[in-house]
Coordinates of C-alpha atoms in Angstrom, one line a residue:
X1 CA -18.4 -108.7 -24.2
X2 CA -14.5 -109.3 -23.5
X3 CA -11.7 -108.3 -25.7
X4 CA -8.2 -108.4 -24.8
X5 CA -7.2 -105.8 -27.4
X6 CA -6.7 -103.0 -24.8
X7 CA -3.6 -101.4 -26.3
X8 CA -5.4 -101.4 -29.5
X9 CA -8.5 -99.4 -27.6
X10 CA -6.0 -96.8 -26.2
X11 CA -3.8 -96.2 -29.4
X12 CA -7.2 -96.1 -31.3
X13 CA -8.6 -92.7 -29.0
X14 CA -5.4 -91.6 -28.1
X15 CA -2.5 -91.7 -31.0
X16 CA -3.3 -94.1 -33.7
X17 CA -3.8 -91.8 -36.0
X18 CA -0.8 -90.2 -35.9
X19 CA 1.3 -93.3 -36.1
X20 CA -0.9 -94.1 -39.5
X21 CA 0.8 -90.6 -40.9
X22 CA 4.1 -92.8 -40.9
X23 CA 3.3 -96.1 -42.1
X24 CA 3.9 -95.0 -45.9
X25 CA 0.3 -94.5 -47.2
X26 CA -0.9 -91.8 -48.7
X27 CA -2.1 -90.1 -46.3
X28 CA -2.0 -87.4 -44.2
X29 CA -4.7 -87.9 -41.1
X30 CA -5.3 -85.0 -38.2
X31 CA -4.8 -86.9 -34.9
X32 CA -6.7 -85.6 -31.9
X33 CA -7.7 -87.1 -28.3
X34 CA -11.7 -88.0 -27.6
X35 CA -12.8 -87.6 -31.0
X36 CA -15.9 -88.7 -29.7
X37 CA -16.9 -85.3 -29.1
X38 CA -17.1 -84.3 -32.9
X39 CA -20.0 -87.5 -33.7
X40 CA -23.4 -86.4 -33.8
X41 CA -25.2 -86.5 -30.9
X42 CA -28.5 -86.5 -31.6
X43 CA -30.9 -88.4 -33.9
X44 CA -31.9 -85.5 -36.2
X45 CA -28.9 -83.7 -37.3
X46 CA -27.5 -87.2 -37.9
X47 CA -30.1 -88.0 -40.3
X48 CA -29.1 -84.7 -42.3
X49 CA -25.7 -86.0 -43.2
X50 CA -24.8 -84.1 -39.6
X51 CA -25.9 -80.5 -40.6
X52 CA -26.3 -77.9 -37.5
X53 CA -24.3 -74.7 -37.8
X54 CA -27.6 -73.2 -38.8
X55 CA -30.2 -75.4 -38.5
X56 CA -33.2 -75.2 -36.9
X57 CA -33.0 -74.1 -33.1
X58 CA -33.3 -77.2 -31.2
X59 CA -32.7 -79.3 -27.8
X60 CA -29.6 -80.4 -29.1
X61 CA -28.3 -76.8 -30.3
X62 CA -25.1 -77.2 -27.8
X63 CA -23.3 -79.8 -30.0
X64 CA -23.6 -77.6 -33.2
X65 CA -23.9 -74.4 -32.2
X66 CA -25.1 -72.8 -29.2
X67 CA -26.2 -69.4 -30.2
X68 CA -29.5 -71.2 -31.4
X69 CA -30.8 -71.7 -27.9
X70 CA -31.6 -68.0 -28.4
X71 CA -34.1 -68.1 -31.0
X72 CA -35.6 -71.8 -29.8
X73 CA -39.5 -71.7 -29.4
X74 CA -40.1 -73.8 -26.5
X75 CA -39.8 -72.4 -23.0
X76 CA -38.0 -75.6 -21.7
X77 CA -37.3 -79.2 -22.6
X78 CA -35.0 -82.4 -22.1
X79 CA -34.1 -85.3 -24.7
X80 CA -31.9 -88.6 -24.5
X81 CA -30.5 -90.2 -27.4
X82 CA -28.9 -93.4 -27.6
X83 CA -26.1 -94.5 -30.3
X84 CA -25.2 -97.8 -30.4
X85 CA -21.2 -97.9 -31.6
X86 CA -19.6 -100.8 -33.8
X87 CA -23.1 -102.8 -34.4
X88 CA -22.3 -103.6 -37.5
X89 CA -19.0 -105.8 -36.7
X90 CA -21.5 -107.0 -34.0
X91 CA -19.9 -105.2 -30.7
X92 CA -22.7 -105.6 -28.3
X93 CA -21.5 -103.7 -25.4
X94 CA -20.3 -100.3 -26.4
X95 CA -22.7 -96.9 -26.5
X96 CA -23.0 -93.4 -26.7
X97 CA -25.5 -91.6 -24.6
X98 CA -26.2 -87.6 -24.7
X99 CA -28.7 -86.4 -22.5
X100 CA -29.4 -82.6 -22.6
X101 CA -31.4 -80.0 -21.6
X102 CA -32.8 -76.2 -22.0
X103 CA -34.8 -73.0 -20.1
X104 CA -35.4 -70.1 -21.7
X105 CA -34.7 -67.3 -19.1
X106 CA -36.6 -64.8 -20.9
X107 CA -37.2 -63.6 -24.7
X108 CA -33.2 -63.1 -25.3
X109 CA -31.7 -65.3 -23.0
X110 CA -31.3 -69.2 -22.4
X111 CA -29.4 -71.6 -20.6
X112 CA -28.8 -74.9 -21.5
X113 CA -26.2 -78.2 -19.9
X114 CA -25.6 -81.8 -21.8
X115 CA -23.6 -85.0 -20.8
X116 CA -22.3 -86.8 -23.5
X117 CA -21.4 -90.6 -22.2
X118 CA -19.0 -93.1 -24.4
X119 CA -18.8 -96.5 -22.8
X120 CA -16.1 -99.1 -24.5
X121 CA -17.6 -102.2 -22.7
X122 CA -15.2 -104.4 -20.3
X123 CA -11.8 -105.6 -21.6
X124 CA -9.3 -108.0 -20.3
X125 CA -5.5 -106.6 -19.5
X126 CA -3.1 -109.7 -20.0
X127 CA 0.0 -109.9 -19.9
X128 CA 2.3 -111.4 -22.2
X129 CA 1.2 -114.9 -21.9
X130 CA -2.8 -114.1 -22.0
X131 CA -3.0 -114.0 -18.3
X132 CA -5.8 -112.1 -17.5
X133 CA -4.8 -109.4 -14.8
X134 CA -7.7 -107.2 -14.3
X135 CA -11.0 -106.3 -16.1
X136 CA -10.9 -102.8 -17.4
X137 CA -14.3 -100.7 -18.0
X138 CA -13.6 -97.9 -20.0
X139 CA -15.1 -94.6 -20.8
X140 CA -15.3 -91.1 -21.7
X141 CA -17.8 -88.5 -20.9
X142 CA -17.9 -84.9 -20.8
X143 CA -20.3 -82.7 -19.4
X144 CA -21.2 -78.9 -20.5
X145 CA -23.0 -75.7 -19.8
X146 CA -24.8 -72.8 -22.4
X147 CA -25.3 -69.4 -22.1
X148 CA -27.2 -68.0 -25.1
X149 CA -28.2 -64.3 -25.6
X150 CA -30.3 -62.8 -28.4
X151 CA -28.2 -59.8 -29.5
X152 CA -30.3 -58.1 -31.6
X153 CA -34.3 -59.7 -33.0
X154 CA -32.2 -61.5 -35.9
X155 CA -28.6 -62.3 -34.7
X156 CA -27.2 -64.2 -31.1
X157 CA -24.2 -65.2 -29.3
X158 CA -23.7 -68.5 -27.5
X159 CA -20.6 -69.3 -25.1
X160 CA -20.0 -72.8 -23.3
X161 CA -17.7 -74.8 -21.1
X162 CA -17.1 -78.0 -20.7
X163 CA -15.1 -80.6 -18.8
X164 CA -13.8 -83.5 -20.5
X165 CA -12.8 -86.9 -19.1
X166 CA -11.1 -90.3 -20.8
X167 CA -10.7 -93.0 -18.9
X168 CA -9.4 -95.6 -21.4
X169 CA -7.3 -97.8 -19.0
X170 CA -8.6 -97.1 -15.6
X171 CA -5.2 -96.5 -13.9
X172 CA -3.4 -100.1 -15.6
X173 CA 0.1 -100.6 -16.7
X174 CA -0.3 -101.7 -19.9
X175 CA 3.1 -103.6 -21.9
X176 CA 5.2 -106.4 -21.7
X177 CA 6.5 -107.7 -18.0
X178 CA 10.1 -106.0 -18.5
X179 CA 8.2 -102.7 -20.4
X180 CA 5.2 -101.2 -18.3
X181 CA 3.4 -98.4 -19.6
X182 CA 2.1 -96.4 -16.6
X183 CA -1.4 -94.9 -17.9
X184 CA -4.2 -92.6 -16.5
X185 CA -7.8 -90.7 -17.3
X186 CA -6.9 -87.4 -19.2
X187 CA -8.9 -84.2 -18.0
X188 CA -9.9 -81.3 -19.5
X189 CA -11.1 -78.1 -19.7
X190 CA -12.5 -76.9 -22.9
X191 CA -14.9 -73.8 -24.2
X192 CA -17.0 -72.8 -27.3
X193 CA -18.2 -70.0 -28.4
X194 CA -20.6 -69.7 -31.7
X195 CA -22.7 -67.1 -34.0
X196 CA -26.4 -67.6 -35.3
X197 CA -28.2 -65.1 -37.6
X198 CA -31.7 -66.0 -38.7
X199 CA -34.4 -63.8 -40.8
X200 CA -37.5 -64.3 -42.3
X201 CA -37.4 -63.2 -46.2
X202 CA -41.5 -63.2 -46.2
X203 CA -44.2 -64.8 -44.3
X204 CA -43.1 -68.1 -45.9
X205 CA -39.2 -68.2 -46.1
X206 CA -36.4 -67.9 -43.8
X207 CA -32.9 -68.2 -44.4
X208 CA -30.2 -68.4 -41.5
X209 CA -26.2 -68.5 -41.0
X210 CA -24.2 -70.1 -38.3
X211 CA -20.4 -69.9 -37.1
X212 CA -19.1 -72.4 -34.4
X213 CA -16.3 -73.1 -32.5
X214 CA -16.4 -75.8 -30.3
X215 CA -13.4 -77.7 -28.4
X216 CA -11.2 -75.7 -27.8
X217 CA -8.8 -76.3 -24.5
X218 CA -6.3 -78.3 -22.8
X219 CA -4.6 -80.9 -24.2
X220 CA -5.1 -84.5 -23.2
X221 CA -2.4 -86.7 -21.4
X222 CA -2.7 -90.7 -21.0
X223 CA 1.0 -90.7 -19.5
X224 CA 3.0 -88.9 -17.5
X225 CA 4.9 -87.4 -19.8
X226 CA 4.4 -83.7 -21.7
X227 CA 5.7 -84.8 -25.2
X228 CA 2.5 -87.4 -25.3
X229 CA -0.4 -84.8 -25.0
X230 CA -3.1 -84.7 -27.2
X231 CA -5.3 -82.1 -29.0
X232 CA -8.8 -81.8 -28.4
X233 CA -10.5 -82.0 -31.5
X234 CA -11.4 -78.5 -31.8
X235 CA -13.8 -77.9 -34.9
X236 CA -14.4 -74.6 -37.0
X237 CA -18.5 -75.5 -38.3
X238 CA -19.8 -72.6 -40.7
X239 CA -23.3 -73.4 -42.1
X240 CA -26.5 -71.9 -43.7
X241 CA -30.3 -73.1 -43.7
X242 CA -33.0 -72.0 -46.4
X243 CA -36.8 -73.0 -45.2
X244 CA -39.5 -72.6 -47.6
X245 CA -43.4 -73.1 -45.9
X246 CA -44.8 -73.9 -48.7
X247 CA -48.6 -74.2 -46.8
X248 CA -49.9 -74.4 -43.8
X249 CA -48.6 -78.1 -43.9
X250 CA -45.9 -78.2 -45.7
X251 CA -42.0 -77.0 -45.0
X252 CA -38.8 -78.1 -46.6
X253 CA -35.5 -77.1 -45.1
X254 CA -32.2 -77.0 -47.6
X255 CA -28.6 -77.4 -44.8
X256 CA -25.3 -77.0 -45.5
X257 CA -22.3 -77.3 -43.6
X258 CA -18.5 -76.9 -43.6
X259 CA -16.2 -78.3 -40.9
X260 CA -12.5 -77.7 -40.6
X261 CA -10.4 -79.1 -37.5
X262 CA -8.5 -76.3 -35.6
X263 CA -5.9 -78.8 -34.7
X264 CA -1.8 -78.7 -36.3
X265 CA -0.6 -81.2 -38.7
X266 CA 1.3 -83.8 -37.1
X267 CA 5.7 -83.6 -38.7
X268 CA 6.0 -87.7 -40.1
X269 CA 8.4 -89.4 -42.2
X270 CA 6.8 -91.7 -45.5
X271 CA 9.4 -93.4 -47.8
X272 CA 12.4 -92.0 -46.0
X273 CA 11.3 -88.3 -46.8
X274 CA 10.5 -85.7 -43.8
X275 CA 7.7 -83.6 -44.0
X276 CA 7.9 -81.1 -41.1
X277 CA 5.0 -78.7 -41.1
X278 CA 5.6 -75.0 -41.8
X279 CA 6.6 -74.7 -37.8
X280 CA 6.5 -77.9 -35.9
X281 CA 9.7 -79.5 -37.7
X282 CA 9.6 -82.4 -34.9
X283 CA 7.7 -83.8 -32.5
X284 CA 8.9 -82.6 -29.6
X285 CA 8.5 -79.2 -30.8
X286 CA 4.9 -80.0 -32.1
X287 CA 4.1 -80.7 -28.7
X288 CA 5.0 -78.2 -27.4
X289 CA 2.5 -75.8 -29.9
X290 CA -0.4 -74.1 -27.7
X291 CA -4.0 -74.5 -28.1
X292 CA -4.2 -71.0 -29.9
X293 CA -1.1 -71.0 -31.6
X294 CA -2.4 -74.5 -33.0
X295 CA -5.7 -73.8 -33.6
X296 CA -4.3 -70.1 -36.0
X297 CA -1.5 -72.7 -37.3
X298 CA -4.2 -75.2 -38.6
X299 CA -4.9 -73.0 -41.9
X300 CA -1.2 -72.9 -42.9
X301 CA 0.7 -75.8 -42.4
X302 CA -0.6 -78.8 -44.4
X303 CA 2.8 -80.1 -45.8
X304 CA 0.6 -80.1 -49.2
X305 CA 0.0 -76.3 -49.2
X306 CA -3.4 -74.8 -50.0
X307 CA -4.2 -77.7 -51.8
X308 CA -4.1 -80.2 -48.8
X309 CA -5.7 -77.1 -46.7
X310 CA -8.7 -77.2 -49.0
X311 CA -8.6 -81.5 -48.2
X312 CA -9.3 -80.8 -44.4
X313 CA -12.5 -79.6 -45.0
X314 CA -15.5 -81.3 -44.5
X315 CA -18.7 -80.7 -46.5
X316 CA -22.2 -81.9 -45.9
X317 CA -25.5 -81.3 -46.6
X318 CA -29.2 -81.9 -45.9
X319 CA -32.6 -82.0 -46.2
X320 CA -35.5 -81.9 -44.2
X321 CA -39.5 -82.4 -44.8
X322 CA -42.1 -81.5 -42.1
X323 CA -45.8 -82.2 -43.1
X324 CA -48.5 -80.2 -40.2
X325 CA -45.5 -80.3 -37.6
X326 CA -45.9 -83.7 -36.8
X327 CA -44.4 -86.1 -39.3
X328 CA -40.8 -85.4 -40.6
X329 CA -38.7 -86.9 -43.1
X330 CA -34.9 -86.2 -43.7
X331 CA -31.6 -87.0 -45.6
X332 CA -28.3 -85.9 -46.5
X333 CA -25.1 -86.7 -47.3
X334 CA -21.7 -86.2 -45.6
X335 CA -17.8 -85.9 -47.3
X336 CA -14.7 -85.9 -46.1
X337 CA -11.8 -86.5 -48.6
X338 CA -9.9 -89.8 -48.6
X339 CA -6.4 -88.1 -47.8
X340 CA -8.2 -86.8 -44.4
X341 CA -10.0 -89.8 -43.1
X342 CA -12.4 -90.7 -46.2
X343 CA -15.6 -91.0 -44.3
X344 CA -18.3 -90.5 -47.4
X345 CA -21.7 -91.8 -46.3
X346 CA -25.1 -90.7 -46.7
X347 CA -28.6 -90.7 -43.9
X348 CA -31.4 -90.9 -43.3
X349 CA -34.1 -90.3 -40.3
X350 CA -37.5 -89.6 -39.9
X351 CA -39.3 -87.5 -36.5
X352 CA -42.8 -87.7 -35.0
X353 CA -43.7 -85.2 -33.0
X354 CA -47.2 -85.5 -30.6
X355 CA -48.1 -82.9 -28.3
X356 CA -44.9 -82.1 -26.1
X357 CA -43.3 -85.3 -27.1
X358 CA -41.0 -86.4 -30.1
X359 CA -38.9 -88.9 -31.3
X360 CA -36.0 -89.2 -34.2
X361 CA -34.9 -92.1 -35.5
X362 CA -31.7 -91.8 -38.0
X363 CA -29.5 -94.3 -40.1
X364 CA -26.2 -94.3 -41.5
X365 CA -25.0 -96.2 -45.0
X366 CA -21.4 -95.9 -46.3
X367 CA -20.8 -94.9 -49.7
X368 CA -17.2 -95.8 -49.9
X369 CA -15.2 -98.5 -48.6
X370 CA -12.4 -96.1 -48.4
X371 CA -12.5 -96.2 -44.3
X372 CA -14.6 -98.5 -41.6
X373 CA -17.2 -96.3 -39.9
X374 CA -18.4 -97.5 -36.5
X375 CA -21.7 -96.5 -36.9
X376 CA -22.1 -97.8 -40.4
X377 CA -25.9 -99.4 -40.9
X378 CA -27.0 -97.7 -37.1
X379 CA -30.0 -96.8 -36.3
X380 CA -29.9 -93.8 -33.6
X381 CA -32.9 -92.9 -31.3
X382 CA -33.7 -89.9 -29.6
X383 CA -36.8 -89.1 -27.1
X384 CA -37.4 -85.3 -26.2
X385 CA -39.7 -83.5 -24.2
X386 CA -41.0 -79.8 -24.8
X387 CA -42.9 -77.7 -23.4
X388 CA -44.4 -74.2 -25.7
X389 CA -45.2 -71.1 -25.0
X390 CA -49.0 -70.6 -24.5
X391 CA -50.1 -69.2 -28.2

């Protein structure tokens, strides 16, 4: 499919966001680059209203925390899922693909890698008077490695890296004939580290915590210019899991996450009125904020004060039904407060599992008109392989 909106593409990945904080709305967005990398992956946390810090140990553990890969059952096993992106304003040509994949070492120890692939479709650079100068195929991928080592039988550490790559505008100049915009693919380097503690109450219930933090590296850079970098959207996830077996066929699973981005708030002007954050009173200066420093500045400096603090986190929650390990059923719900995006919607999936095969299917339905989600009324598919320990 051809569009010619390419400076609309780039401004919606790269800085969008931030320019929204100065158009006098009421709001107060978080602008990062590739927020790609905070969507759901996979086809099962995504039908949990996108639940993982403490989920259930799974091929798809990197995403949401990798300290899991620890405590996962099988010995090794690979999985793609495919997510179609902007289906429902029928966009035909643009997809997310993870593929990922697991060995367990030994009994404390696991390694695991992923590719996550974002492809835009083609699109048509014009100039000025609709010329068409070039066909542009843009993309973003990044690619990761897991360690994951059981530190003690009920608690485990997980550390990744990652390199990130956006190529939006494959090298174009971009603007009007007398106004070129010289662009290029931003790389980076990013790392995450995460907790996971699990424990079984009885021989029927478990409960188990997670802490991740995921993202967290160089800034991006579309231009040649350090005062236009761009944050990775580097997450805090805390989360906690209750499972109840209530047979030998039955087992229902109660998730709940928290998410806060560890990224600064953007200084912007709304009705004439400044509002500098607590220590970036300008741009330039915001800019110039490191990754750390930004991440520990995150908590402090909403322009709202605690209140608007408490508005950057996200809440969601889940459930999940598995009947004799075979058939499962889930839902959940997922919130993020209209001042800070205002994605509200609620899914639902369902997972077959045969011998060492599986597959997850998982749909998305807004709840609030409030923002357009691109993967509104999607359904997401995932295939995995496994293999288990001899029993």
């Amino acid at each position: 499919m051809k569009r010619i909106a390419l400076i609309a593409t780039i401004a919606l990945f790269a800085s969008m966001a931030a320019e929204a904080q100065e158009t006098g709305q009421n709001k107060n967005y978080i602008s990062t680059g590739m927020p790609i990398l905070l969507i759901a992956p996979d086809a099962t946390s995504s039908g949990m209203g996108d639940v993982g810090a403490a989920s259930t140990p799974d091929l798809y553990s990197a995403h949401w925390n990798n300290a899991k890969y620890a405590f996962i059952e099988g010995t090794m096993g690979v999985g793609l899922t495919y997510t179609p992106w902007l289906r429902n304003l029928k966009v035909g040509d643009m997809n997310i693909f993870y593929l990922s994949g697991y060995y367990r070492i030994n009994n404390r120890s696991t390694v695991a890698a992923g590719l996550t692939y974002f492809t835009l479709g083609d699109i048509d650079n014009t100039n000025e008077y609709g010329d068409v100068l070039q066909v542009i195929h843009p993309n973003e991928f990044a690619v990761d490695a897991t360690y994951a080592l059981k530190l003690s039988d009920n608690l485990s550490l997980g550390a990744s890296g990652r390199f990130i790559r956006s190529d939006l505008t494959n090298g174009a100049q971009v603007g009007t004939d007398g106004d070129h915009l010289s662009t290029h693919a931003a790389n980076s380097l990013a790392a995450d580290i995460g907790l996971y503690y699990q424990n079984t109450v009885d021989n029927k219930q478990d409960i188990a915590l997670g802490v991740h933090i995921s993202n967290l590296g160089a800034k991006l850079s579309y231009e040649d210019d350090d005062n236009k970098k761009e944050f990775l959207p580097a997450n805090l996830r805390i989360g906690g899991r209750y499972t109840n077996r209530i047979d030998d066929f039955n087992e229902i699973s109660v998730l709940v996450d928290a998410n806060k981005l560890l990224v600064p708030t953007r200084p912007y002007t709304r009705d004439g009125v400044d509002y500098p954050t607590r220590y970036a009173n300008n741009l330039t200066e915001y800019n110039n904020i490191g990754v750390i420093a930004g991440a520990l500045e995150s908590f402090v400096d909403a322009p709202g004060g605690f209140n608007e603090e408490l508005q950057e986190i996200q809440l969601s929650g889940g459930l999940e039904y598995w009947y004799a390990h075979t058939f499962a059923v889930r839902a959940g719900y997922f919130f993020e407060h209209e001042n800070k995006g205002g994605r509200q919607y609620a899914t639902f999936g369902v997972g077959l599992r045969y011998n060492i095969f599986k597959i997850d299917l998982s749909y998305l339905v807004p709840t609030t008109k409030l923002s357009t989600n691109p993967l509104a009324h999607t359904i997401r598919i995932g295939l995995v392989m496994e293999m288990m320990p001899e029993k």
